[in-house]
Short mmCIF file of N, CA and C and ligand atoms in Angstrom, two decimals:
data_model
loop_
_atom_site.label_atom_id
_atom_site.label_comp_id
_atom_site.label_asym_id
_atom_site.label_seq_id
_atom_site.Cartn_x
_atom_site.Cartn_y
_atom_site.Cartn_z
N MET W 9 0.81 -1.12 0.02
CA MET W 9 -0.03 0.04 -0.04
C MET W 9 0.87 1.23 -0.03
N VAL W 10 0.76 1.97 -0.97
CA VAL W 10 1.55 3.19 -1.13
C VAL W 10 0.94 4.33 -0.36
N MET W 11 -0.33 4.60 -0.56
CA MET W 11 -1.01 5.68 0.03
C MET W 11 -2.45 5.23 0.35
N GLU W 12 -2.97 6.02 1.25
CA GLU W 12 -4.42 5.80 1.57
C GLU W 12 -5.24 6.95 1.06
N HIS W 13 -6.29 6.65 0.34
CA HIS W 13 -7.15 7.64 -0.13
C HIS W 13 -8.62 7.24 0.14
N ASP W 14 -9.38 8.14 0.63
CA ASP W 14 -10.82 7.92 0.92
C ASP W 14 -11.55 7.85 -0.39
N ALA W 15 -11.15 8.75 -1.27
CA ALA W 15 -11.80 8.99 -2.58
C ALA W 15 -10.92 8.56 -3.63
N LYS W 16 -11.52 8.17 -4.77
CA LYS W 16 -10.62 7.88 -5.95
C LYS W 16 -10.09 9.19 -6.55
N GLN W 17 -8.94 9.02 -7.16
CA GLN W 17 -8.34 10.16 -7.86
C GLN W 17 -8.15 9.88 -9.28
N GLN W 18 -8.07 10.92 -10.15
CA GLN W 18 -7.94 10.71 -11.50
C GLN W 18 -6.42 10.60 -11.79
N CYS W 19 -6.07 9.49 -12.44
CA CYS W 19 -4.68 9.25 -12.82
C CYS W 19 -4.32 10.20 -14.01
N ILE W 20 -3.09 10.85 -13.95
CA ILE W 20 -2.73 11.77 -15.01
C ILE W 20 -2.23 10.92 -16.26
N VAL W 21 -1.94 9.67 -16.07
CA VAL W 21 -1.42 8.90 -17.18
C VAL W 21 -2.50 8.30 -18.05
N CYS W 22 -3.43 7.51 -17.27
CA CYS W 22 -4.50 6.80 -18.04
C CYS W 22 -5.80 7.49 -17.94
N ASN W 23 -5.89 8.60 -17.14
CA ASN W 23 -7.07 9.40 -16.89
C ASN W 23 -8.19 8.62 -16.27
N GLU W 24 -7.90 7.53 -15.71
CA GLU W 24 -8.99 6.74 -15.03
C GLU W 24 -8.97 7.01 -13.55
N GLU W 25 -10.10 6.91 -12.95
CA GLU W 25 -10.18 7.14 -11.49
C GLU W 25 -9.80 5.92 -10.64
N LYS W 26 -8.77 5.94 -9.91
CA LYS W 26 -8.32 4.85 -9.17
C LYS W 26 -8.16 5.24 -7.69
N ALA W 27 -8.23 4.21 -6.85
CA ALA W 27 -8.15 4.43 -5.33
C ALA W 27 -6.70 4.45 -4.90
N GLU W 28 -5.93 3.52 -5.62
CA GLU W 28 -4.51 3.31 -5.15
C GLU W 28 -3.61 3.88 -6.17
N GLY W 29 -2.49 4.52 -5.68
CA GLY W 29 -1.45 4.99 -6.50
C GLY W 29 -0.55 5.96 -5.77
N ILE W 30 0.21 6.66 -6.41
CA ILE W 30 1.21 7.63 -5.83
C ILE W 30 0.89 9.01 -6.28
N VAL W 31 1.30 9.96 -5.39
CA VAL W 31 1.20 11.43 -5.81
C VAL W 31 2.62 11.86 -6.03
N VAL W 32 2.83 12.39 -7.26
CA VAL W 32 4.07 13.03 -7.61
C VAL W 32 3.85 14.49 -7.84
N VAL W 33 4.63 15.29 -7.00
CA VAL W 33 4.29 16.69 -6.92
C VAL W 33 2.88 16.75 -6.38
N ASP W 34 1.91 17.21 -7.12
CA ASP W 34 0.54 17.24 -6.61
C ASP W 34 -0.37 16.34 -7.62
N GLN W 35 0.29 15.55 -8.43
CA GLN W 35 -0.35 14.87 -9.41
C GLN W 35 -0.46 13.30 -9.10
N PHE W 36 -1.60 12.68 -9.40
CA PHE W 36 -1.86 11.36 -8.96
C PHE W 36 -1.51 10.42 -10.18
N ILE W 37 -0.74 9.35 -9.86
CA ILE W 37 -0.47 8.33 -10.81
C ILE W 37 -0.96 7.01 -10.25
N CYS W 38 -1.80 6.31 -10.90
CA CYS W 38 -2.43 5.11 -10.27
C CYS W 38 -1.35 4.01 -10.16
N LEU W 39 -1.69 3.04 -9.30
CA LEU W 39 -0.73 1.90 -9.06
C LEU W 39 -0.41 1.20 -10.32
N ASP W 40 -1.39 1.02 -11.14
CA ASP W 40 -1.23 0.25 -12.46
C ASP W 40 -0.12 0.95 -13.30
N CYS W 41 -0.36 2.23 -13.51
CA CYS W 41 0.60 3.06 -14.33
C CYS W 41 1.92 3.15 -13.71
N GLU W 42 1.95 3.20 -12.40
CA GLU W 42 3.25 3.32 -11.69
C GLU W 42 4.03 2.04 -11.90
N GLN W 43 3.27 0.91 -11.72
CA GLN W 43 3.95 -0.35 -11.97
C GLN W 43 4.44 -0.54 -13.37
N GLU W 44 3.53 -0.06 -14.29
CA GLU W 44 3.90 -0.19 -15.68
C GLU W 44 5.11 0.58 -16.06
N MET W 45 5.21 1.78 -15.46
CA MET W 45 6.35 2.74 -15.71
C MET W 45 7.64 1.95 -15.26
N VAL W 46 7.58 1.41 -14.06
CA VAL W 46 8.74 0.90 -13.49
C VAL W 46 9.24 -0.34 -14.33
N HIS W 47 8.29 -1.04 -14.97
CA HIS W 47 8.59 -2.25 -15.79
C HIS W 47 8.81 -1.87 -17.30
N THR W 48 8.57 -0.64 -17.59
CA THR W 48 8.65 -0.26 -19.05
C THR W 48 10.11 -0.07 -19.45
N ASP W 49 10.54 -0.72 -20.48
CA ASP W 49 11.90 -0.62 -20.94
C ASP W 49 11.99 0.71 -21.87
N VAL W 50 13.22 1.24 -21.84
CA VAL W 50 13.42 2.44 -22.72
C VAL W 50 13.05 2.15 -24.17
N LYS W 51 13.23 0.87 -24.60
CA LYS W 51 12.95 0.65 -26.00
C LYS W 51 11.45 0.39 -26.23
N ASP W 52 10.74 0.26 -25.21
CA ASP W 52 9.31 0.11 -25.28
C ASP W 52 8.69 1.40 -25.84
N ALA W 53 7.71 1.12 -26.69
CA ALA W 53 7.06 2.26 -27.41
C ALA W 53 6.28 3.12 -26.44
N LYS W 54 5.91 2.50 -25.27
CA LYS W 54 5.15 3.35 -24.34
C LYS W 54 6.03 4.33 -23.58
N TYR W 55 7.28 3.97 -23.51
CA TYR W 55 8.24 4.88 -22.71
C TYR W 55 8.16 6.38 -22.92
N PRO W 56 8.20 6.80 -24.20
CA PRO W 56 8.12 8.29 -24.45
C PRO W 56 6.83 8.86 -24.01
N PHE W 57 5.77 8.06 -23.95
CA PHE W 57 4.44 8.54 -23.51
C PHE W 57 4.54 8.79 -22.00
N PHE W 58 5.09 7.88 -21.28
CA PHE W 58 5.27 8.05 -19.71
C PHE W 58 6.14 9.23 -19.49
N ILE W 59 7.21 9.36 -20.23
CA ILE W 59 8.13 10.46 -20.00
C ILE W 59 7.49 11.80 -20.28
N ASP W 60 6.65 11.74 -21.36
CA ASP W 60 5.96 13.04 -21.71
C ASP W 60 4.96 13.46 -20.56
N GLN W 61 4.31 12.49 -19.95
CA GLN W 61 3.39 12.74 -18.83
C GLN W 61 4.17 13.20 -17.64
N LEU W 62 5.31 12.58 -17.36
CA LEU W 62 6.04 12.97 -16.20
C LEU W 62 6.78 14.37 -16.43
N LYS W 63 7.06 14.64 -17.60
CA LYS W 63 7.68 15.94 -17.94
C LYS W 63 6.78 17.06 -17.61
N ARG W 64 5.53 16.79 -17.84
CA ARG W 64 4.42 17.87 -17.52
C ARG W 64 4.47 18.11 -16.00
N LEU W 65 4.74 17.04 -15.33
CA LEU W 65 4.80 17.22 -13.83
C LEU W 65 5.91 18.13 -13.40
N TRP W 66 7.13 17.76 -13.96
CA TRP W 66 8.36 18.52 -13.65
C TRP W 66 8.27 19.93 -14.09
N MET W 67 7.62 20.20 -15.26
CA MET W 67 7.37 21.50 -15.76
C MET W 67 6.57 22.36 -14.79
N LYS W 68 5.54 21.69 -14.22
CA LYS W 68 4.68 22.33 -13.27
C LYS W 68 5.46 22.68 -12.05
N LEU W 69 6.29 21.78 -11.72
CA LEU W 69 7.06 21.92 -10.50
C LEU W 69 7.96 23.18 -10.57
N HIS W 70 8.53 23.34 -11.77
CA HIS W 70 9.45 24.41 -11.84
C HIS W 70 8.89 25.64 -12.50
N ALA W 71 7.49 25.60 -12.73
CA ALA W 71 6.91 26.80 -13.27
C ALA W 71 6.91 28.03 -12.39
ZN1 LIG R 101 -3.25 5.20 -14.48
#
Protein backbone atom coordinates (compact mmCIF):
# COMPACT_ATOMS: atom_id res chain seq x y z
CA MET A 1 0.00 0.00 0.00
CA VAL A 2 1.60 3.20 -1.13
CA MET A 3 -0.97 5.70 0.02
CA GLU A 4 -4.40 5.77 1.52
CA HIS A 5 -7.20 7.63 -0.13
CA ASP A 6 -10.79 7.89 0.90
CA ALA A 7 -11.85 8.92 -2.56
CA LYS A 8 -10.62 7.89 -5.95
CA GLN A 9 -8.35 10.21 -7.83
CA GLN A 10 -7.90 10.71 -11.53
CA CYS A 11 -4.66 9.29 -12.84
CA ILE A 12 -2.74 11.74 -15.03
CA VAL A 13 -1.40 8.91 -17.20
CA CYS A 14 -4.46 6.82 -18.03
CA ASN A 15 -7.09 9.37 -16.92
CA GLU A 16 -8.95 6.69 -15.04
CA GLU A 17 -10.16 7.13 -11.49
CA LYS A 18 -8.30 4.83 -9.14
CA ALA A 19 -8.16 4.49 -5.39
CA GLU A 20 -4.56 3.34 -5.15
CA GLY A 21 -1.50 5.05 -6.49
CA ILE A 22 1.22 7.57 -5.83
CA VAL A 23 1.21 11.36 -5.80
CA VAL A 24 4.11 12.99 -7.60
CA VAL A 25 4.27 16.69 -6.91
CA ASP A 26 0.51 17.15 -6.63
CA GLN A 27 -0.38 14.80 -9.46
CA PHE A 28 -1.83 11.35 -8.99
CA ILE A 29 -0.47 8.31 -10.80
CA CYS A 30 -2.40 5.11 -10.25
CA LEU A 31 -0.74 1.94 -9.05
CA ASP A 32 -1.19 0.24 -12.43
CA CYS A 33 0.56 3.02 -14.32
CA GLU A 34 3.25 3.33 -11.68
CA GLN A 35 3.97 -0.37 -11.93
CA GLU A 36 3.90 -0.21 -15.70
CA MET A 37 6.34 2.68 -15.70
CA VAL A 38 8.71 0.79 -13.45
CA HIS A 39 8.66 -2.17 -15.80
CA THR A 40 8.67 -0.25 -19.05
CA ASP A 41 11.89 -0.58 -20.96
CA VAL A 42 13.43 2.42 -22.71
CA LYS A 43 12.98 0.60 -26.00
CA ASP A 44 9.31 0.11 -25.29
CA ALA A 45 7.03 2.26 -27.40
CA LYS A 46 5.15 3.34 -24.31
CA TYR A 47 8.20 4.86 -22.69
CA PRO A 48 8.09 8.26 -24.47
CA PHE A 49 4.45 8.52 -23.49
CA PHE A 50 5.24 8.08 -19.81
CA ILE A 51 8.15 10.46 -20.02
CA ASP A 52 5.93 13.02 -21.66
CA GLN A 53 3.39 12.70 -18.86
CA LEU A 54 6.10 13.00 -16.21
CA LYS A 55 7.70 15.92 -17.98
CA ARG A 56 4.48 17.83 -17.55
CA LEU A 57 4.76 17.24 -13.82
CA TRP A 58 8.32 18.50 -13.62
CA MET A 59 7.44 21.51 -15.73
CA LYS A 60 4.66 22.30 -13.31
CA LEU A 61 7.07 21.92 -10.43
CA HIS A 62 9.51 24.39 -11.92
CA ALA A 63 6.92 26.79 -13.31
ZN1 LIG B 1 -3.22 5.21 -14.44
